[in-house]
Short mmCIF file of C-alpha atoms in Angstrom, two decimals:
data_model
loop_
_atom_site.label_atom_id
_atom_site.label_comp_id
_atom_site.label_asym_id
_atom_site.label_seq_id
_atom_site.Cartn_x
_atom_site.Cartn_y
_atom_site.Cartn_z
CA UNK A 1 -23.16 -48.27 4.90
CA UNK A 2 -25.96 -46.11 6.23
CA UNK A 3 -28.37 -45.03 3.48
CA UNK A 4 -29.85 -41.54 3.94
CA UNK A 5 -32.57 -39.86 1.89
CA UNK A 6 -31.18 -36.35 1.60
CA UNK A 7 -33.42 -33.35 2.23
CA UNK A 8 -32.54 -29.70 1.90
CA UNK A 9 -31.39 -28.21 5.19
CA UNK A 10 -30.01 -31.43 6.65
CA UNK A 11 -27.01 -31.02 8.96
CA UNK A 12 -24.58 -32.92 6.76
CA UNK A 13 -21.62 -32.43 9.10
CA UNK A 14 -23.53 -34.05 11.93
CA UNK A 15 -24.65 -36.93 9.68
CA UNK A 16 -21.08 -37.57 8.58
CA UNK A 17 -19.94 -37.53 12.20
CA UNK A 18 -16.65 -35.86 11.31
CA UNK A 19 -16.31 -33.83 14.50
CA UNK A 20 -12.97 -33.22 16.16
CA UNK A 21 -11.90 -35.15 19.23
CA UNK A 22 -10.49 -33.78 22.47
CA UNK A 23 -6.80 -33.27 21.77
CA UNK A 24 -5.67 -31.68 25.03
CA UNK A 25 -3.58 -34.67 26.09
CA UNK A 26 -2.00 -34.91 22.65
CA UNK A 27 -1.21 -31.18 22.64
CA UNK A 28 0.69 -31.39 25.92
CA UNK A 29 2.52 -34.60 24.96
CA UNK A 30 3.64 -33.05 21.69
CA UNK A 31 4.69 -29.81 23.39
CA UNK A 32 6.88 -31.81 25.78
CA UNK A 33 8.45 -33.75 22.89
CA UNK A 34 9.18 -30.56 20.96
CA UNK A 35 10.86 -28.95 23.98
CA UNK A 36 12.95 -32.07 24.62
CA UNK A 37 14.19 -32.14 21.02
CA UNK A 38 14.80 -28.39 20.97
CA UNK A 39 16.89 -28.70 24.12
CA UNK A 40 18.64 -32.05 23.66
CA UNK A 41 18.83 -32.52 19.88
CA UNK A 42 20.04 -35.89 18.60
CA UNK A 43 20.02 -37.41 22.08
CA UNK A 44 16.25 -36.82 22.30
CA UNK A 45 15.71 -38.34 18.83
CA UNK A 46 17.59 -41.48 19.89
CA UNK A 47 15.58 -41.60 23.11
CA UNK A 48 12.30 -41.52 21.19
CA UNK A 49 13.52 -44.07 18.63
CA UNK A 50 14.06 -46.50 21.48
CA UNK A 51 10.78 -45.60 23.16
CA UNK A 52 8.44 -45.48 20.16
CA UNK A 53 10.19 -47.52 17.45
CA UNK A 54 11.90 -50.08 19.69
CA UNK A 55 15.35 -49.63 18.14
CA UNK A 56 18.77 -48.24 18.99
CA UNK A 57 19.95 -45.68 16.43
CA UNK A 58 23.64 -44.82 16.29
CA UNK A 59 23.71 -42.85 13.07
CA UNK A 60 20.48 -40.93 12.48
CA UNK A 61 21.42 -40.07 8.90
CA UNK A 62 20.86 -42.72 6.23
CA UNK A 63 24.14 -43.24 4.38
CA UNK A 64 24.62 -43.12 0.62
CA UNK A 65 25.53 -46.81 0.80
CA UNK A 66 22.23 -47.68 2.46
CA UNK A 67 20.34 -45.81 -0.26
CA UNK A 68 22.27 -47.47 -3.08
CA UNK A 69 21.81 -50.93 -1.56
CA UNK A 70 18.09 -50.36 -1.14
CA UNK A 71 17.73 -49.15 -4.73
CA UNK A 72 19.78 -52.02 -6.16
CA UNK A 73 17.96 -54.64 -4.11
CA UNK A 74 14.46 -53.37 -4.82
CA UNK A 75 12.44 -55.38 -7.33
CA UNK A 76 13.28 -54.04 -10.80
CA UNK A 77 9.66 -54.07 -11.90
CA UNK A 78 8.78 -51.80 -8.99
CA UNK A 79 11.72 -49.51 -9.78
CA UNK A 80 10.36 -49.21 -13.32
CA UNK A 81 6.93 -48.28 -11.94
CA UNK A 82 8.52 -45.70 -9.61
CA UNK A 83 10.39 -44.18 -12.54
CA UNK A 84 7.28 -43.99 -14.74
CA UNK A 85 5.15 -42.53 -11.95
CA UNK A 86 7.90 -40.00 -11.20
CA UNK A 87 8.01 -38.96 -14.85
CA UNK A 88 4.22 -38.49 -14.90
CA UNK A 89 4.42 -36.39 -11.73
CA UNK A 90 7.26 -34.29 -13.18
CA UNK A 91 5.35 -33.70 -16.41
CA UNK A 92 2.22 -32.52 -14.60
CA UNK A 93 3.98 -30.37 -12.01
CA UNK A 94 6.33 -28.77 -14.54
CA UNK A 95 3.22 -27.08 -15.96
CA UNK A 96 2.79 -25.33 -12.61
CA UNK A 97 6.18 -23.63 -12.67
CA UNK A 98 5.82 -19.89 -12.91
CA UNK A 99 8.11 -16.98 -13.71
CA UNK A 100 8.20 -13.59 -12.12
CA UNK A 101 7.09 -10.50 -14.02
CA UNK A 102 8.20 -6.91 -14.54
CA UNK A 103 5.88 -4.01 -15.35
CA UNK A 104 7.80 -1.09 -16.89
CA UNK A 105 5.82 2.12 -17.29
CA UNK A 106 6.60 4.91 -19.74
CA UNK A 107 7.44 7.31 -16.90
CA UNK A 108 10.27 5.10 -15.68
CA UNK A 109 8.39 3.37 -12.85
CA UNK A 110 9.28 -0.31 -12.56
CA UNK A 111 7.12 -2.76 -10.63
CA UNK A 112 7.42 -6.50 -10.44
CA UNK A 113 7.49 -9.82 -8.68
CA UNK A 114 10.37 -12.26 -8.47
CA UNK A 115 10.07 -15.97 -7.74
CA UNK A 116 12.54 -17.56 -5.32
CA UNK A 117 12.58 -21.22 -4.24
CA UNK A 118 12.40 -21.96 -0.54
CA UNK A 119 15.94 -22.82 0.56
CA UNK A 120 15.36 -25.92 2.73
CA UNK A 121 12.29 -28.13 3.00
CA UNK A 122 11.52 -30.98 5.39
CA UNK A 123 9.46 -33.90 4.10
CA UNK A 124 7.62 -36.19 6.53
CA UNK A 125 6.91 -39.70 5.23
CA UNK A 126 4.68 -41.89 7.46
CA UNK A 127 5.59 -45.35 8.68
CA UNK A 128 3.64 -47.55 11.07
CA UNK A 129 0.70 -49.52 9.67
CA UNK A 130 1.67 -48.80 6.05
CA UNK A 131 4.59 -47.55 3.98
CA UNK A 132 4.10 -44.84 1.37
CA UNK A 133 6.79 -44.47 -1.30
CA UNK A 134 4.13 -42.63 -3.31
CA UNK A 135 4.21 -39.84 -0.72
CA UNK A 136 7.94 -39.47 -1.28
CA UNK A 137 7.40 -38.86 -4.99
CA UNK A 138 4.41 -36.58 -4.55
CA UNK A 139 6.08 -34.33 -1.99
CA UNK A 140 9.67 -34.27 -3.22
CA UNK A 141 9.29 -33.93 -7.00
CA UNK A 142 7.41 -30.58 -6.94
CA UNK A 143 10.12 -29.27 -4.58
CA UNK A 144 12.83 -30.31 -7.03
CA UNK A 145 10.95 -28.63 -9.89
CA UNK A 146 10.59 -25.46 -7.83
CA UNK A 147 14.35 -25.39 -7.28
CA UNK A 148 14.52 -26.13 -3.55
CA UNK A 149 18.18 -26.38 -2.59
CA UNK A 150 17.90 -29.06 0.11
CA UNK A 151 15.16 -31.63 0.75
CA UNK A 152 15.44 -33.39 4.11
CA UNK A 153 13.22 -36.44 4.56
CA UNK A 154 12.29 -37.84 7.97
CA UNK A 155 10.62 -41.22 8.38
CA UNK A 156 10.30 -43.76 11.22
CA UNK A 157 12.77 -46.67 11.34
CA UNK A 158 11.74 -50.28 11.86
CA UNK A 159 12.71 -52.29 14.95
CA UNK A 160 16.11 -53.00 13.38
CA UNK A 161 16.79 -49.31 12.92
CA UNK A 162 16.36 -49.46 9.14
CA UNK A 163 14.17 -47.64 6.63
CA UNK A 164 12.15 -49.74 4.20
CA UNK A 165 13.90 -50.20 0.88
CA UNK A 166 10.86 -49.01 -1.11
CA UNK A 167 11.01 -45.66 0.70
CA UNK A 168 14.74 -45.27 0.11
CA UNK A 169 14.39 -46.23 -3.55
CA UNK A 170 11.61 -43.67 -4.02
CA UNK A 171 13.75 -41.01 -2.32
CA UNK A 172 16.58 -41.69 -4.76
CA UNK A 173 14.22 -41.51 -7.75
CA UNK A 174 12.61 -38.29 -6.47
CA UNK A 175 15.84 -36.43 -5.66
CA UNK A 176 15.80 -36.25 -1.84
CA UNK A 177 19.10 -34.90 -0.47
CA UNK A 178 19.16 -36.25 3.09
CA UNK A 179 17.18 -38.91 4.95
CA UNK A 180 16.80 -39.06 8.74
CA UNK A 181 15.81 -42.15 10.73
CA UNK A 182 13.20 -40.46 12.87
CA UNK A 183 9.42 -40.16 12.83
CA UNK A 184 6.60 -38.79 14.92
CA UNK A 185 6.37 -35.40 16.57
CA UNK A 186 10.07 -35.59 17.45
CA UNK A 187 11.10 -35.50 13.80
CA UNK A 188 8.91 -32.45 13.16
CA UNK A 189 10.60 -30.71 16.09
CA UNK A 190 14.02 -31.64 14.70
CA UNK A 191 13.18 -30.12 11.32
CA UNK A 192 11.83 -26.95 12.91
CA UNK A 193 14.68 -26.30 15.36
CA UNK A 194 17.57 -28.34 13.94
CA UNK A 195 19.79 -30.83 15.76
CA UNK A 196 23.37 -32.03 15.34
CA UNK A 197 22.25 -34.32 12.50
CA UNK A 198 19.09 -32.66 11.21
CA UNK A 199 19.27 -29.34 9.34
CA UNK A 200 16.80 -26.66 10.37
CA UNK A 201 14.39 -26.17 7.47
CA UNK A 202 12.12 -23.37 6.31
CA UNK A 203 9.00 -25.44 5.56
CA UNK A 204 7.65 -28.87 6.52
CA UNK A 205 5.36 -30.88 4.24
CA UNK A 206 3.84 -34.34 4.28
CA UNK A 207 1.01 -36.18 6.06
CA UNK A 208 1.16 -38.00 9.39
CA UNK A 209 -0.85 -39.15 12.38
CA UNK A 210 -2.42 -36.93 15.02
CA UNK A 211 0.93 -36.44 16.80
CA UNK A 212 2.64 -35.36 13.58
CA UNK A 213 -0.26 -33.06 12.64
CA UNK A 214 -0.26 -31.53 16.12
CA UNK A 215 3.50 -31.00 16.01
CA UNK A 216 3.20 -29.26 12.64
CA UNK A 217 0.54 -27.00 14.09
CA UNK A 218 2.70 -26.16 17.11
CA UNK A 219 5.86 -25.34 15.14
CA UNK A 220 4.00 -23.25 12.56
CA UNK A 221 5.43 -19.76 12.71
CA UNK A 222 8.88 -21.05 13.48
CA UNK A 223 8.62 -22.74 10.08
CA UNK A 224 5.94 -22.84 7.43
CA UNK A 225 3.84 -25.97 6.83
CA UNK A 226 1.81 -27.26 3.90
CA UNK A 227 -1.44 -28.19 5.66
CA UNK A 228 -2.86 -30.11 8.61
CA UNK A 229 -3.95 -33.37 7.03
CA UNK A 230 -6.87 -35.20 8.60
CA UNK A 231 -8.29 -38.68 7.90
CA UNK A 232 -8.73 -39.55 4.24
CA UNK A 233 -12.05 -39.05 2.42
CA UNK A 234 -13.64 -40.18 -0.80
CA UNK A 235 -16.98 -39.09 -2.22
CA UNK A 236 -18.40 -40.85 -5.28
CA UNK A 237 -21.20 -39.23 -7.25
CA UNK A 238 -22.62 -42.10 -9.29
CA UNK A 239 -25.39 -42.58 -11.80
CA UNK A 240 -27.44 -45.79 -11.44
CA UNK A 241 -25.79 -47.05 -14.65
CA UNK A 242 -22.44 -47.25 -12.87
CA UNK A 243 -21.12 -50.63 -11.75
CA UNK A 244 -21.80 -51.17 -8.02
CA UNK A 245 -18.77 -53.45 -7.81
CA UNK A 246 -16.44 -50.71 -9.07
CA UNK A 247 -17.98 -48.01 -6.87
CA UNK A 248 -17.72 -50.21 -3.76
CA UNK A 249 -14.07 -50.98 -4.52
CA UNK A 250 -13.31 -47.26 -4.87
CA UNK A 251 -15.03 -46.46 -1.56
CA UNK A 252 -13.03 -49.18 0.19
CA UNK A 253 -9.78 -47.91 -1.31
CA UNK A 254 -9.99 -45.02 1.13
CA UNK A 255 -11.69 -46.85 3.99
CA UNK A 256 -8.63 -49.10 4.32
CA UNK A 257 -6.40 -46.08 5.03
CA UNK A 258 -7.62 -45.32 8.51
CA UNK A 259 -10.42 -46.18 10.93
CA UNK A 260 -11.46 -42.53 10.75
CA UNK A 261 -11.52 -42.39 6.94
CA UNK A 262 -14.83 -41.50 5.31
CA UNK A 263 -16.37 -43.23 2.28
CA UNK A 264 -19.43 -41.44 0.89
CA UNK A 265 -21.75 -42.21 -2.01
CA UNK A 266 -24.23 -39.81 -3.59
CA UNK A 267 -26.72 -41.19 -6.10
CA UNK A 268 -30.26 -40.67 -7.33
CA UNK A 269 -31.33 -44.30 -6.98
CA UNK A 270 -31.90 -46.10 -3.67
CA UNK A 271 -31.70 -49.54 -5.26
CA UNK A 272 -28.27 -48.66 -6.63
CA UNK A 273 -27.16 -47.44 -3.19
CA UNK A 274 -28.27 -50.74 -1.67
CA UNK A 275 -26.36 -52.65 -4.34
CA UNK A 276 -23.20 -50.66 -3.59
CA UNK A 277 -23.66 -51.20 0.14
CA UNK A 278 -23.99 -54.94 -0.40
CA UNK A 279 -20.83 -54.92 -2.50
CA UNK A 280 -19.00 -53.01 0.24
CA UNK A 281 -20.05 -55.67 2.76
CA UNK A 282 -18.82 -58.41 0.44
CA UNK A 283 -15.54 -56.82 -0.63
CA UNK A 284 -14.43 -55.52 2.74
CA UNK A 285 -13.92 -59.13 3.87
CA UNK A 286 -11.37 -59.60 1.09
CA UNK A 287 -9.03 -56.87 2.34
CA UNK A 288 -5.93 -57.60 4.43
CA UNK A 289 -6.72 -54.36 6.33
CA UNK A 290 -10.23 -55.70 6.95
CA UNK A 291 -10.62 -54.43 10.52
CA UNK A 292 -9.60 -50.89 9.63
CA UNK A 293 -11.82 -50.74 6.55
CA UNK A 294 -14.79 -52.32 8.34
CA UNK A 295 -14.62 -49.82 11.20
CA UNK A 296 -14.44 -46.98 8.68
CA UNK A 297 -17.47 -48.01 6.62
CA UNK A 298 -19.55 -48.92 9.67
CA UNK A 299 -18.92 -45.57 11.35
CA UNK A 300 -18.24 -43.14 8.51
CA UNK A 301 -19.66 -44.84 5.42
CA UNK A 302 -22.77 -43.05 4.11
CA UNK A 303 -24.92 -43.22 0.98
CA UNK A 304 -27.08 -40.17 0.22
CA UNK A 305 -30.11 -40.43 -2.07
CA UNK A 306 -30.75 -37.15 -3.93
CA UNK A 307 -33.29 -36.01 -6.51
CA UNK A 308 -30.96 -35.23 -9.40
CA UNK A 309 -27.35 -34.59 -10.37
CA UNK A 310 -27.57 -30.86 -9.64
CA UNK A 311 -28.49 -31.70 -6.06
CA UNK A 312 -25.72 -34.31 -6.00
CA UNK A 313 -23.06 -31.76 -6.94
CA UNK A 314 -24.47 -29.19 -4.53
CA UNK A 315 -24.18 -31.74 -1.74
CA UNK A 316 -20.68 -32.71 -2.87
CA UNK A 317 -19.66 -29.05 -2.74
CA UNK A 318 -20.99 -28.85 0.81
CA UNK A 319 -18.96 -31.89 1.87
CA UNK A 320 -15.85 -30.50 0.07
CA UNK A 321 -14.17 -33.92 -0.14
CA UNK A 322 -10.49 -34.71 -0.49
CA UNK A 323 -11.24 -37.07 -3.42
CA UNK A 324 -14.30 -36.67 -5.64
CA UNK A 325 -15.20 -39.31 -8.23
CA UNK A 326 -17.79 -38.48 -10.86
CA UNK A 327 -18.89 -41.95 -11.99
CA UNK A 328 -21.24 -40.65 -14.67
CA UNK A 329 -21.55 -40.71 -18.47
CA UNK A 330 -20.67 -37.04 -19.01
CA UNK A 331 -18.33 -36.07 -16.17
CA UNK A 332 -16.94 -32.94 -17.85
CA UNK A 333 -20.41 -31.37 -17.74
CA UNK A 334 -20.51 -31.83 -13.97
CA UNK A 335 -16.89 -30.73 -13.50
CA UNK A 336 -17.85 -27.16 -14.33
CA UNK A 337 -20.20 -27.17 -11.33
CA UNK A 338 -17.66 -28.56 -8.85
CA UNK A 339 -16.41 -25.82 -6.51
CA UNK A 340 -14.97 -27.65 -3.52
CA UNK A 341 -12.81 -30.75 -3.95
CA UNK A 342 -9.17 -31.62 -3.55
CA UNK A 343 -8.94 -33.71 -6.73
CA UNK A 344 -11.64 -34.83 -9.18
CA UNK A 345 -11.70 -38.18 -11.00
CA UNK A 346 -13.75 -38.10 -14.17
CA UNK A 347 -15.78 -41.05 -15.41
CA UNK A 348 -16.72 -44.57 -14.43
CA UNK A 349 -13.27 -46.04 -15.05
CA UNK A 350 -11.06 -43.50 -13.27
CA UNK A 351 -10.50 -44.82 -9.73
CA UNK A 352 -8.98 -42.61 -7.07
CA UNK A 353 -5.97 -44.96 -6.86
CA UNK A 354 -4.93 -43.77 -10.32
CA UNK A 355 -4.26 -40.38 -8.79
CA UNK A 356 -2.63 -41.79 -5.68
CA UNK A 357 0.14 -43.49 -7.58
CA UNK A 358 0.50 -42.89 -11.25
CA UNK A 359 -1.38 -40.26 -13.25
CA UNK A 360 0.70 -37.24 -12.19
CA UNK A 361 -1.49 -34.78 -10.25
CA UNK A 362 -0.59 -34.59 -6.58
CA UNK A 363 -2.17 -36.86 -4.00
CA UNK A 364 -1.41 -34.57 -1.04
CA UNK A 365 -4.85 -32.99 -0.78
CA UNK A 366 -6.94 -30.87 1.59
CA UNK A 367 -9.15 -32.85 3.98
CA UNK A 368 -11.86 -32.07 6.53
CA UNK A 369 -13.72 -29.55 4.32
CA UNK A 370 -10.58 -27.45 3.85
CA UNK A 371 -10.99 -27.87 0.08
CA UNK A 372 -13.34 -24.89 0.50
CA UNK A 373 -10.26 -22.66 0.74
CA UNK A 374 -7.12 -24.68 -0.01
CA UNK A 375 -5.58 -26.72 -2.79
CA UNK A 376 -3.51 -29.77 -3.60
CA UNK A 377 0.21 -29.63 -2.90
CA UNK A 378 1.99 -28.04 -5.86
CA UNK A 379 5.14 -26.29 -7.03
CA UNK A 380 3.64 -23.10 -5.55
CA UNK A 381 4.11 -24.57 -2.07
CA UNK A 382 7.88 -24.45 -2.53
CA UNK A 383 8.35 -20.90 -3.75
CA UNK A 384 8.23 -17.37 -2.39
CA UNK A 385 6.95 -14.36 -4.32
CA UNK A 386 8.84 -11.12 -3.64
CA UNK A 387 7.54 -7.81 -4.94
CA UNK A 388 9.80 -4.96 -6.03
CA UNK A 389 9.25 -1.25 -6.73
CA UNK A 390 11.33 1.42 -8.45
CA UNK A 391 10.25 5.08 -8.85
CA UNK A 392 12.28 7.85 -10.46
CA UNK A 393 12.60 10.91 -8.18
CA UNK A 394 10.32 13.05 -10.32
CA UNK A 395 7.55 10.43 -10.16
CA UNK A 396 7.82 10.20 -6.38
CA UNK A 397 7.51 13.99 -6.25
CA UNK A 398 4.31 13.85 -8.30
CA UNK A 399 2.84 11.29 -5.89
CA UNK A 400 4.17 12.72 -2.60
CA UNK A 401 1.07 14.67 -1.55
CA UNK A 402 -1.25 11.75 -2.29
CA UNK A 403 0.92 9.39 -0.26
CA UNK A 404 1.16 11.89 2.60
CA UNK A 405 -2.62 12.37 2.63
CA UNK A 406 -3.15 8.63 2.83
CA UNK A 407 -0.61 8.25 5.65
CA UNK A 408 -2.01 11.15 7.67
CA UNK A 409 -5.54 9.71 7.40
CA UNK A 410 -4.14 6.61 9.12
CA UNK A 411 -2.43 8.69 11.79
CA UNK A 412 1.05 7.75 10.62
CA UNK A 413 2.88 11.03 10.23
CA UNK A 414 6.24 9.32 10.10
CA UNK A 415 5.15 7.54 6.94
CA UNK A 416 4.13 10.86 5.41
CA UNK A 417 7.37 12.57 6.42
CA UNK A 418 9.49 9.77 4.93
CA UNK A 419 8.16 10.92 1.55
CA UNK A 420 7.79 14.70 1.93
CA UNK A 421 11.18 15.27 3.61
CA UNK A 422 12.88 14.33 0.34
CA UNK A 423 11.44 17.45 -1.28
CA UNK A 424 11.89 20.02 1.48
CA UNK A 425 14.42 22.78 0.98
CA UNK A 426 17.54 22.46 3.15
#
């Protein structure tokens, strides 16, 4: 890890080297895939399954029998963990459920807001270098709580045309309605436009690679999306009394995700930073995903030395990380000063992995500094808020001249007339 003595005014973005890459080739490739799926439906999905996944798919829809077999053949200890994690996620996200409201005034005016679940949601679950049943739980359970009528999950098949049993078991536990054997940009296109086998949905959620993220960006407007997820990030603010071994392990927990993942340490003590860096060098060799993690820490691993904890939190707010660990004695004192972070982990014994899998808060989080203006996935992502207005005739008459004045000031006489004409003599 590179150790940097932080000074006010430093270009932190440049130091973190988190710039975007040229995506023009990806954009065109994805556009072509989307058009092919929009035009040719299931046939295009089968074509891409053969091309990208190396398998022949006859039935794109996972059958109930396949799901039951996967669930029954999955290790019972893991099923128990899935069930407990799901219950924790339900408990946390149930607190987010909101009701509409009605404001009734004495003069008979009624104003309000009603909450309606989104009808159909598409859930993307990554495949490839890793399998993420945790993503199934985190994305599907809030949708179920919100009352979404149909949850359609898409995920890449293996070379035998099957979906991993852990993924199918998690889908059953979470309450997914339909599972499609398709991944990549082509599955996003299928969810946006619909095919013979894939229902057209209203919103698409879930993380994926650059092709998936680009496809979500391109279909936005045709459907809604949750966010454009970038490479994972972790930032640990640590006091010198923290254990370097633990801090290094937490940094590597994100570095192993992706070569472009960022692992950042902020501390007040250079000797502590060097100790953490040495631990990172030692522990990275122990990981099965060694090459990925090593590339990440060598290129995007940074340790910043600051003067005090106020400066540490100010720098953390500037970075606006996806995951923020406060490995300090009194984390709740610092929490009040945190403005920009996807999820915050409080104390020296609260690793980010606790949030990824088990605690209950969502692990689908804003990346790439978007925590400055966006939030973790929640029940709110699966609802619509519709306003309503009722005015008795006499109250509209009292307000008509004020409304007309406002409309005329905007040059919209038709708006004004739509009110005043109701009170003109025949």
